[in-house]
Structure formats: structure tokens, C-alpha cells
mmCIF file of N, CA and C in Angstrom:
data_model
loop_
_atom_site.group_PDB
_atom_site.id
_atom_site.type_symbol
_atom_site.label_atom_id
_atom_site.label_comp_id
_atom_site.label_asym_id
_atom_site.label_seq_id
_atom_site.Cartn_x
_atom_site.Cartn_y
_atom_site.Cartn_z
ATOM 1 N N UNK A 3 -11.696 -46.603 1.897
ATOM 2 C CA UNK A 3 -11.073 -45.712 0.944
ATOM 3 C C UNK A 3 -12.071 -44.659 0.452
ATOM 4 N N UNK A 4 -13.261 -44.883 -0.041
ATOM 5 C CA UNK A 4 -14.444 -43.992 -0.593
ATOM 6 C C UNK A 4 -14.920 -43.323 0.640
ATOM 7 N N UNK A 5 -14.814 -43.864 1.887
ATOM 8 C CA UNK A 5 -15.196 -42.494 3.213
ATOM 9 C C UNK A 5 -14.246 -41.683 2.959
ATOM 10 N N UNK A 6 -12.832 -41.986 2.999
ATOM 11 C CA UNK A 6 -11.635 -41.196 3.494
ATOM 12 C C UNK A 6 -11.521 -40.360 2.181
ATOM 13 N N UNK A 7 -12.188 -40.557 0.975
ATOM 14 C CA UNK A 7 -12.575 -39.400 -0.418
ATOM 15 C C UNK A 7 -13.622 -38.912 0.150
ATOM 16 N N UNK A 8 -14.475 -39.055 0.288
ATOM 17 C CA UNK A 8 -15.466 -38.004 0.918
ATOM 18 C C UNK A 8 -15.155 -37.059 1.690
ATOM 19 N N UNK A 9 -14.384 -37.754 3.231
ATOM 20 C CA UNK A 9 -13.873 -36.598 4.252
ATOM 21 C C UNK A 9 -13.143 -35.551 3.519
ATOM 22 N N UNK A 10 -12.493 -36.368 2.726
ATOM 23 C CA UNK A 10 -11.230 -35.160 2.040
ATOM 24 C C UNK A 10 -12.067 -34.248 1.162
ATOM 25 N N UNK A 11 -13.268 -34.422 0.347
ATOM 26 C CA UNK A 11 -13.780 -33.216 -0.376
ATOM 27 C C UNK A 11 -14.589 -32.624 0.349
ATOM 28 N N UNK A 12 -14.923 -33.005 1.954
ATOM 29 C CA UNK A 12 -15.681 -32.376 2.611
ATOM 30 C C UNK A 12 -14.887 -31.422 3.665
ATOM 31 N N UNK A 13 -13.603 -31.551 3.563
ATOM 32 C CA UNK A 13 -13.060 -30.697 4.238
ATOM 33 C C UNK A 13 -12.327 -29.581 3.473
ATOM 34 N N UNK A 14 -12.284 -29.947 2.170
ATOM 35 C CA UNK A 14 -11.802 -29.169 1.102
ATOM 36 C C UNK A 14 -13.158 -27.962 1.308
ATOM 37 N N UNK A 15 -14.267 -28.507 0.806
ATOM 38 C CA UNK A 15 -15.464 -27.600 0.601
ATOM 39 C C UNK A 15 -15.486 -26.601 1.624
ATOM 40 N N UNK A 16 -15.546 -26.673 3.096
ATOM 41 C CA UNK A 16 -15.274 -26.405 4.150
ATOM 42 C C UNK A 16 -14.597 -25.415 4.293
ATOM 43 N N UNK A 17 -13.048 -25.086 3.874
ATOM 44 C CA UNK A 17 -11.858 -24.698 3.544
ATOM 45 C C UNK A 17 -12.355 -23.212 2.884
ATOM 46 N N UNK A 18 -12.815 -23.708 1.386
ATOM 47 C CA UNK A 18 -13.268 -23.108 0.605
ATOM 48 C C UNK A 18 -14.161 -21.930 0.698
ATOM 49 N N UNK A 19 -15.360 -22.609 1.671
ATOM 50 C CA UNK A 19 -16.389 -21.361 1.862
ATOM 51 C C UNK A 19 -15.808 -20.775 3.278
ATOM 52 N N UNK A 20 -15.312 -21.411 3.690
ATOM 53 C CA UNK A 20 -14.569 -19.762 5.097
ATOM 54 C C UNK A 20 -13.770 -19.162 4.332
ATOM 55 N N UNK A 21 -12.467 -19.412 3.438
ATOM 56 C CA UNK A 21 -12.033 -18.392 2.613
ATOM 57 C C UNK A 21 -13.195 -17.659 2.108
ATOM 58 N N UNK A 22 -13.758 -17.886 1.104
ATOM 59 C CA UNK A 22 -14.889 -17.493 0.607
ATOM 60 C C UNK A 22 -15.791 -16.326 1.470
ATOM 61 N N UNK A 23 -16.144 -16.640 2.484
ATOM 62 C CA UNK A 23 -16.574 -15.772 3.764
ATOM 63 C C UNK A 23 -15.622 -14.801 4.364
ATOM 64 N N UNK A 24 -14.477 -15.166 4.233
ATOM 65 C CA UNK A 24 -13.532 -14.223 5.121
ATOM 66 C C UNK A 24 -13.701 -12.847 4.630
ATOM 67 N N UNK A 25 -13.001 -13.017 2.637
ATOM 68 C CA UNK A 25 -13.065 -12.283 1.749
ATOM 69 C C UNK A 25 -14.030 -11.449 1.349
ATOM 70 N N UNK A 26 -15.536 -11.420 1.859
ATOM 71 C CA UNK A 26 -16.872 -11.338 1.664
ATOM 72 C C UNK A 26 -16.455 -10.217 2.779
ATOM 73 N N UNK A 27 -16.128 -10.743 3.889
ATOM 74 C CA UNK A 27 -16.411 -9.682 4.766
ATOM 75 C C UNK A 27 -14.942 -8.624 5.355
ATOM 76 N N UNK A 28 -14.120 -8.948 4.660
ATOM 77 C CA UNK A 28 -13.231 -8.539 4.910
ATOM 78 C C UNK A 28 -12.877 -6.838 4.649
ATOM 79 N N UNK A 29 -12.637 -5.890 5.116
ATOM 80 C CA UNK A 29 -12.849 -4.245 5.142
ATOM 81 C C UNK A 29 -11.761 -4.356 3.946
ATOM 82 N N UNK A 30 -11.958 -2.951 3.186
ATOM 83 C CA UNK A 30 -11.058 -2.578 2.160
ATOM 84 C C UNK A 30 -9.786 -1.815 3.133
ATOM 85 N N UNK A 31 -8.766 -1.983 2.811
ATOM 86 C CA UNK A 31 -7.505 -1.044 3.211
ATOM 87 C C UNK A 31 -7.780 -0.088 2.442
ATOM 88 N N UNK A 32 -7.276 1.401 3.473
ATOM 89 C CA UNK A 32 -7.001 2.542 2.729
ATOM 90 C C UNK A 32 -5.993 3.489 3.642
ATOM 91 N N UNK A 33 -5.408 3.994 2.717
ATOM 92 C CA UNK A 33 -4.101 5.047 3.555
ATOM 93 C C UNK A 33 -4.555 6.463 4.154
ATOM 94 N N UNK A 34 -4.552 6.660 5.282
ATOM 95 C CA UNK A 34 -4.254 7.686 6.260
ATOM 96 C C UNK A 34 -2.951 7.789 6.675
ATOM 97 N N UNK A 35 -3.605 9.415 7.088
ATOM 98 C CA UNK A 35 -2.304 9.736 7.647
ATOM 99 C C UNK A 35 -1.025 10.277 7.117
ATOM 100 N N UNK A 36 -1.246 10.621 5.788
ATOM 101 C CA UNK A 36 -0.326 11.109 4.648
ATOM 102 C C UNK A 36 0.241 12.125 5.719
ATOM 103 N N UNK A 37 1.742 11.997 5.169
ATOM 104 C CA UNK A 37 2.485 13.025 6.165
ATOM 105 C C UNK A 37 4.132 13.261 4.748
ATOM 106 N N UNK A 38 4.309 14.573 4.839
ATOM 107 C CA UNK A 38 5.663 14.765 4.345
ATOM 108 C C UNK A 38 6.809 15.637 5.314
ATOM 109 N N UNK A 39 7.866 15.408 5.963
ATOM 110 C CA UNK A 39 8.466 15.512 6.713
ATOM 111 C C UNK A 39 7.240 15.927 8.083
ATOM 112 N N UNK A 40 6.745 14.900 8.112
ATOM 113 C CA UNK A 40 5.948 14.872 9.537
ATOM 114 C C UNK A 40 4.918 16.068 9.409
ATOM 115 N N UNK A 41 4.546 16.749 8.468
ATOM 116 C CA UNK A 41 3.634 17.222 8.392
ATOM 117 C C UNK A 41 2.404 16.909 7.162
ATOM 118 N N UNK A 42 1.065 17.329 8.079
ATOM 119 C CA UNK A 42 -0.317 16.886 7.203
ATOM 120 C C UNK A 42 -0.127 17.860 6.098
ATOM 121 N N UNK A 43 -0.623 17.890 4.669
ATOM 122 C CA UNK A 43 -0.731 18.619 4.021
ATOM 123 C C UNK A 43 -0.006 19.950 3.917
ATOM 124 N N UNK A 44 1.559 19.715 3.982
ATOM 125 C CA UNK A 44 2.616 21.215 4.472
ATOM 126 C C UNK A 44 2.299 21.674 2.806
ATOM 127 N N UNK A 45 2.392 23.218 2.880
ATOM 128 C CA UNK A 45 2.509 24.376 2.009
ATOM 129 C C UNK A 45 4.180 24.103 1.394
ATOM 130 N N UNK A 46 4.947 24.638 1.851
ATOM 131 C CA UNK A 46 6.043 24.313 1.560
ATOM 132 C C UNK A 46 6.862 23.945 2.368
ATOM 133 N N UNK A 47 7.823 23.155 1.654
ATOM 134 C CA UNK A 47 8.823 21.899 2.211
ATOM 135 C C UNK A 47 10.610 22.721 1.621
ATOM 136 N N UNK A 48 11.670 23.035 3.296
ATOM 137 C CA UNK A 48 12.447 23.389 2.708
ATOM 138 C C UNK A 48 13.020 22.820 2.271
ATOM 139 N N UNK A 49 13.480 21.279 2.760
ATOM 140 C CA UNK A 49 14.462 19.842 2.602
ATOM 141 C C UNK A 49 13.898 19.840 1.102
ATOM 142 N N UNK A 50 15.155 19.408 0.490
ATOM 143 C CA UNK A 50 15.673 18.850 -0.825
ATOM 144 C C UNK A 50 15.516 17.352 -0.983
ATOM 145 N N UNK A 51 15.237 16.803 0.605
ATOM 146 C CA UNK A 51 15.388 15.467 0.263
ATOM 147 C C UNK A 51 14.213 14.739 1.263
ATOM 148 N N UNK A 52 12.907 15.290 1.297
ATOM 149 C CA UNK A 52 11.907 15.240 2.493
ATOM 150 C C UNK A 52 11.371 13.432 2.696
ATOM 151 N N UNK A 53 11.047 13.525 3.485
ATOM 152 C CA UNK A 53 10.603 12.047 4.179
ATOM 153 C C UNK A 53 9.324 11.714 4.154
ATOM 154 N N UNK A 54 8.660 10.968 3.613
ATOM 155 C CA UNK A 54 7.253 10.561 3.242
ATOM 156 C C UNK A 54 6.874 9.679 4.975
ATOM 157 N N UNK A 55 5.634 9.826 4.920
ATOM 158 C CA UNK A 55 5.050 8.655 6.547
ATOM 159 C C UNK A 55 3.557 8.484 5.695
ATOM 160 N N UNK A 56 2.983 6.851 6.331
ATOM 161 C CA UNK A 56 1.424 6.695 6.116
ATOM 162 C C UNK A 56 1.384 5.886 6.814
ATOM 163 N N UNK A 57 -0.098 5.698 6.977
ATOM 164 C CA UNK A 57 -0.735 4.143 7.731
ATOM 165 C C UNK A 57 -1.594 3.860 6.964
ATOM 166 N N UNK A 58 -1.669 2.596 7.008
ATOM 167 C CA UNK A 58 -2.586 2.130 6.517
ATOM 168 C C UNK A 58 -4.027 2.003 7.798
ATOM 169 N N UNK A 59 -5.347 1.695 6.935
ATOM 170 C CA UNK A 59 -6.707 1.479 7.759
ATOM 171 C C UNK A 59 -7.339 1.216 7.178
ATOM 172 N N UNK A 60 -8.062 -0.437 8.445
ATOM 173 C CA UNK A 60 -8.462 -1.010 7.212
ATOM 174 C C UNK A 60 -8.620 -2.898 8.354
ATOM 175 N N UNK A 61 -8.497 -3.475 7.429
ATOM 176 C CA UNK A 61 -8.605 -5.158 8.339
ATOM 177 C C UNK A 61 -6.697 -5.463 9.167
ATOM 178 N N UNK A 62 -6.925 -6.220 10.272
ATOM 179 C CA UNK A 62 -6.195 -5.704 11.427
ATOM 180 C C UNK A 62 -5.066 -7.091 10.565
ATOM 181 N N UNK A 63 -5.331 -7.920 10.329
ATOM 182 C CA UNK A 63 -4.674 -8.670 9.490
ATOM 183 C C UNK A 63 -3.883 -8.112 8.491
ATOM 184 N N UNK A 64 -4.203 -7.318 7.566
ATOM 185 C CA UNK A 64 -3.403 -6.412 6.807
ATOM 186 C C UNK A 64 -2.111 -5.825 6.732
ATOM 187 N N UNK A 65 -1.397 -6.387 5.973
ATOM 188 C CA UNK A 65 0.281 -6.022 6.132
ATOM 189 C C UNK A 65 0.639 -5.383 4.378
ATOM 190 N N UNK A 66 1.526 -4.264 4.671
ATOM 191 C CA UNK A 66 2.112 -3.992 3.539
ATOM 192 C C UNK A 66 3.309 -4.926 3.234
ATOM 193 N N UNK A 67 3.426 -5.069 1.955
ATOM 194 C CA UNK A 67 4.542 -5.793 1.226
ATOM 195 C C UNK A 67 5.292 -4.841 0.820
ATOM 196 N N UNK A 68 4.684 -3.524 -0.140
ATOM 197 C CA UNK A 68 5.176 -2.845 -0.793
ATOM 198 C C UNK A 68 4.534 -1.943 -0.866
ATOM 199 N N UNK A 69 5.412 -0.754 -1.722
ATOM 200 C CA UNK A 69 4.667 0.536 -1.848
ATOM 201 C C UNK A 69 4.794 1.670 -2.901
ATOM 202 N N UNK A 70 4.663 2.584 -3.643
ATOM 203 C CA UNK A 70 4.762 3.375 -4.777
ATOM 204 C C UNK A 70 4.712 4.930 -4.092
ATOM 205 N N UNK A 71 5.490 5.560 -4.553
ATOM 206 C CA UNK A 71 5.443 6.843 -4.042
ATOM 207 C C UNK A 71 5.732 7.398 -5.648
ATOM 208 N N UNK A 72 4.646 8.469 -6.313
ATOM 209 C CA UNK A 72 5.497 9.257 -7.755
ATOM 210 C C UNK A 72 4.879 10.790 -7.277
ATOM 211 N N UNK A 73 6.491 11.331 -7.959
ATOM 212 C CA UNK A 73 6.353 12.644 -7.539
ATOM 213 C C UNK A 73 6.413 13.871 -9.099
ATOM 214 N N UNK A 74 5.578 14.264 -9.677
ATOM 215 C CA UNK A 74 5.671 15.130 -10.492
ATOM 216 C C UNK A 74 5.942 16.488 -10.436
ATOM 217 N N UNK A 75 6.922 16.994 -11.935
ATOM 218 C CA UNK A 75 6.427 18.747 -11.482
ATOM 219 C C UNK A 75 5.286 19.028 -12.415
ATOM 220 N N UNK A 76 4.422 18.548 -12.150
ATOM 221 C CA UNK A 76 3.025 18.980 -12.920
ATOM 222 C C UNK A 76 1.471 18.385 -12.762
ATOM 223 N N UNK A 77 0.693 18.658 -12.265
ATOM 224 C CA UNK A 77 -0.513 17.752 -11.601
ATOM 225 C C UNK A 77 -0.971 16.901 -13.196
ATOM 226 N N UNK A 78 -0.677 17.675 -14.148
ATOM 227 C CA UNK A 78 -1.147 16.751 -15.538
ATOM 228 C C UNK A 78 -0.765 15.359 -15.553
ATOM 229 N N UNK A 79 1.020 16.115 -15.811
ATOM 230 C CA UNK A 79 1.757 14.651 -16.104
ATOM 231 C C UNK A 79 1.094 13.302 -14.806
ATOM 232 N N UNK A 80 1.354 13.933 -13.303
ATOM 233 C CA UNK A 80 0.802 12.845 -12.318
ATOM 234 C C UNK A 80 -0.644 12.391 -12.969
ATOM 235 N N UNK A 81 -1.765 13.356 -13.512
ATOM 236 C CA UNK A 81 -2.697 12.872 -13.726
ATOM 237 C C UNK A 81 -2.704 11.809 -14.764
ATOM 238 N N UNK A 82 -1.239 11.819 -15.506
ATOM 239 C CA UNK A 82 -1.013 10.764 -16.886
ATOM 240 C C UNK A 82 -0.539 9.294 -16.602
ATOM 241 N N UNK A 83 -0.084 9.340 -14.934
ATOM 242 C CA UNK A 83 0.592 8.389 -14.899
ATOM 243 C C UNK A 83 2.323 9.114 -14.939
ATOM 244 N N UNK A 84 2.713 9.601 -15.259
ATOM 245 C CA UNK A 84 3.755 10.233 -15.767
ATOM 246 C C UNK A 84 4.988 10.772 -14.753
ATOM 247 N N UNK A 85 4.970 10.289 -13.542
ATOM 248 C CA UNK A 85 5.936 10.597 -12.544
ATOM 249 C C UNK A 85 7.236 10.656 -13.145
ATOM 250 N N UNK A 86 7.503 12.046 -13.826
ATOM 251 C CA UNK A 86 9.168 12.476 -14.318
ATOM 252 C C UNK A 86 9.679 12.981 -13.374
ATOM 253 N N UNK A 87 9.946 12.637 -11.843
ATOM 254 C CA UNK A 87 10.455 13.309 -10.695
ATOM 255 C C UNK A 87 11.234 11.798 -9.687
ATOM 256 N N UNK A 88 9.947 10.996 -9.887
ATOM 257 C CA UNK A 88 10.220 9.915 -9.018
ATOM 258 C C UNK A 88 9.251 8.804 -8.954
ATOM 259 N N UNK A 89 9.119 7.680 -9.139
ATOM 260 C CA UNK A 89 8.747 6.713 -9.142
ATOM 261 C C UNK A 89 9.090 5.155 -8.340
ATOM 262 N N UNK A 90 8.650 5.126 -7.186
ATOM 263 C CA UNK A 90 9.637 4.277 -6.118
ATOM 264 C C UNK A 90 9.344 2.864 -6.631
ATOM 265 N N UNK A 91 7.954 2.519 -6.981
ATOM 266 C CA UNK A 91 7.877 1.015 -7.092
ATOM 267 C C UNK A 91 9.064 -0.146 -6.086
ATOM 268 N N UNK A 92 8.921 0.016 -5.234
ATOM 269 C CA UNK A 92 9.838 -0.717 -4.066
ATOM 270 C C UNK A 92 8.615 -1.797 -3.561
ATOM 271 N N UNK A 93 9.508 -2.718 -3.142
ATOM 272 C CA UNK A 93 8.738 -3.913 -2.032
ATOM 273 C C UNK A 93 9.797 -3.480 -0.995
ATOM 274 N N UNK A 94 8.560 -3.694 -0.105
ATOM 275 C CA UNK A 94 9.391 -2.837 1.525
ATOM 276 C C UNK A 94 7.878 -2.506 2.047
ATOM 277 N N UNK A 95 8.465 -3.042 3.351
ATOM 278 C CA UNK A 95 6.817 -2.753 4.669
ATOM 279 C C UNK A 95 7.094 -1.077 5.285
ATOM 280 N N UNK A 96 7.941 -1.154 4.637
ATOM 281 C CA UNK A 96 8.588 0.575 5.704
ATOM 282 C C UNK A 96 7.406 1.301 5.348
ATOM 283 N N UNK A 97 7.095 2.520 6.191
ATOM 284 C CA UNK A 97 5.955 2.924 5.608
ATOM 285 C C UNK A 97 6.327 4.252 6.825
ATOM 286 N N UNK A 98 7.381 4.426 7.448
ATOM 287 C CA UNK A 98 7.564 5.333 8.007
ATOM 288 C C UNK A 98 8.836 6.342 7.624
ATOM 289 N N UNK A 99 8.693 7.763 7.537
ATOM 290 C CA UNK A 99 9.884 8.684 6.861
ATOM 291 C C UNK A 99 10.981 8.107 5.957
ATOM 292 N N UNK A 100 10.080 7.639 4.930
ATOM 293 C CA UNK A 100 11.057 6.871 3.967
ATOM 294 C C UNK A 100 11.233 7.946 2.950
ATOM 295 N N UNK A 101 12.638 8.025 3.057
ATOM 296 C CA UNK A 101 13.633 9.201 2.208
ATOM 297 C C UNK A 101 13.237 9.264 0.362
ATOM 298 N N UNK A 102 12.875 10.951 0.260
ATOM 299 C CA UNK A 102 12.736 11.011 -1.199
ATOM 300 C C UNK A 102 14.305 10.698 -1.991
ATOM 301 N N UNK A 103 13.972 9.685 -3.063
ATOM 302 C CA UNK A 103 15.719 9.186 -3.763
ATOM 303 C C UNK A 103 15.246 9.833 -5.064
ATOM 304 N N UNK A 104 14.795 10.971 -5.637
ATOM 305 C CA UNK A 104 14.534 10.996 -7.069
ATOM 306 C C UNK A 104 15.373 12.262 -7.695
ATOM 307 N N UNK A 105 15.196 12.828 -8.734
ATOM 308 C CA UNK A 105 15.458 13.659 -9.101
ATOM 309 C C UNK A 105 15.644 15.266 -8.486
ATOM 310 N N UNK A 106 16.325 16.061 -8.384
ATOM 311 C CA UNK A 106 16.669 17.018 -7.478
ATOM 312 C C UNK A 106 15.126 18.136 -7.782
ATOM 313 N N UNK A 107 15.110 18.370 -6.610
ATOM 314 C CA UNK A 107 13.957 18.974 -6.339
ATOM 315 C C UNK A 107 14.606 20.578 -6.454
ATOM 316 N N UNK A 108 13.422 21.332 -6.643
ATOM 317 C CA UNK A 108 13.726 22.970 -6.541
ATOM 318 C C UNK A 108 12.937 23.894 -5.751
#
């Protein structure tokens, strides 16, 4: 009985420091690839209702759950937090031409 407690906190410990290690070495995710109706950085957009795209880059393991898209008319308010246009807060892996749903654009 006192081996078969040992094995068990020795495989726990075990467990522990490869998590521990994984996390250590594991790359930060970051988004490339920003695109609005399929274009990098467009000037102006005629659609009323344009389509967002990204990738993520980063550890190959890495999966989106979810995602936030906010759209302001004012770089302040965005700088406040303040998305009075659109605010998606969605869970969803989509991450390709996912349709603007917010307030009518001009």
C-alpha cells in the first residue's frame, strides 16, 4: 500500500513538471494577417456590412475558442475601451470573413 502512495505522488510530480515545462516553453500567440473584406490595411471600405479575416501565430497546438472584434467612430472612445459601433464578444473558432453585425456604418 505505502509503494503504491509513493508511485502515485511520483507520477503526480512527474505530471506536474512537464506541464510546468511545456508552459515555460511554450511561444506566445499573436494575430496576423488582419484583413477587412480581404484586404491588408484598405483606405476605404464601400460595403456597409464588411467581413473581418485573421490568423493566428504562434504554438501549433493553439486553437481559438473565441474572439472580440470592437469597432468605434473615434480612435479615443476605442482608446477608452468604448466600442459604441460594435462589440462582438462571441465564442466561435471562425476566424475567417466573419460578417460586421453592429450598428450601421456611414
Amino acid at each position: 500500500m505505502k509503494k503504491f502512495s509513493i508511485m502515485r505522488k511520483s507520477i503526480l510530480f512527474l505530471l506536474c513538471a512537464f506541464c510546468n515545462f511545456y508552459f515555460l516553453i511554450a511561444k506566445p500567440i499573436s494575430l496576423v494577417d488582419l484583413r477587412c473584406e480581404n484586404l491588408i490595411n484598405p483606405i476605404g471600405i464601400d460595403n456597409l456590412a464588411p467581413h473581418f479575416s485573421w490568423k493566428l501565430k504562434g504554438d501549433s497546438i493553439a486553437r481559438q475558442q473565441s474572439f472580440e472584434i470592437q469597432v468605434a467612430t473615434d480612435s479615443v472612445l476605442f482608446d477608452k475601451g468604448k466600442a459604441d459601433l460594435w462589440n462582438t464578444r462571441i465564442h466561435s473558432s471562425a476566424s475567417v470573413m466573419v460578417p460586421y453585425q453592429g450598428a450601421s456604418l456611414r
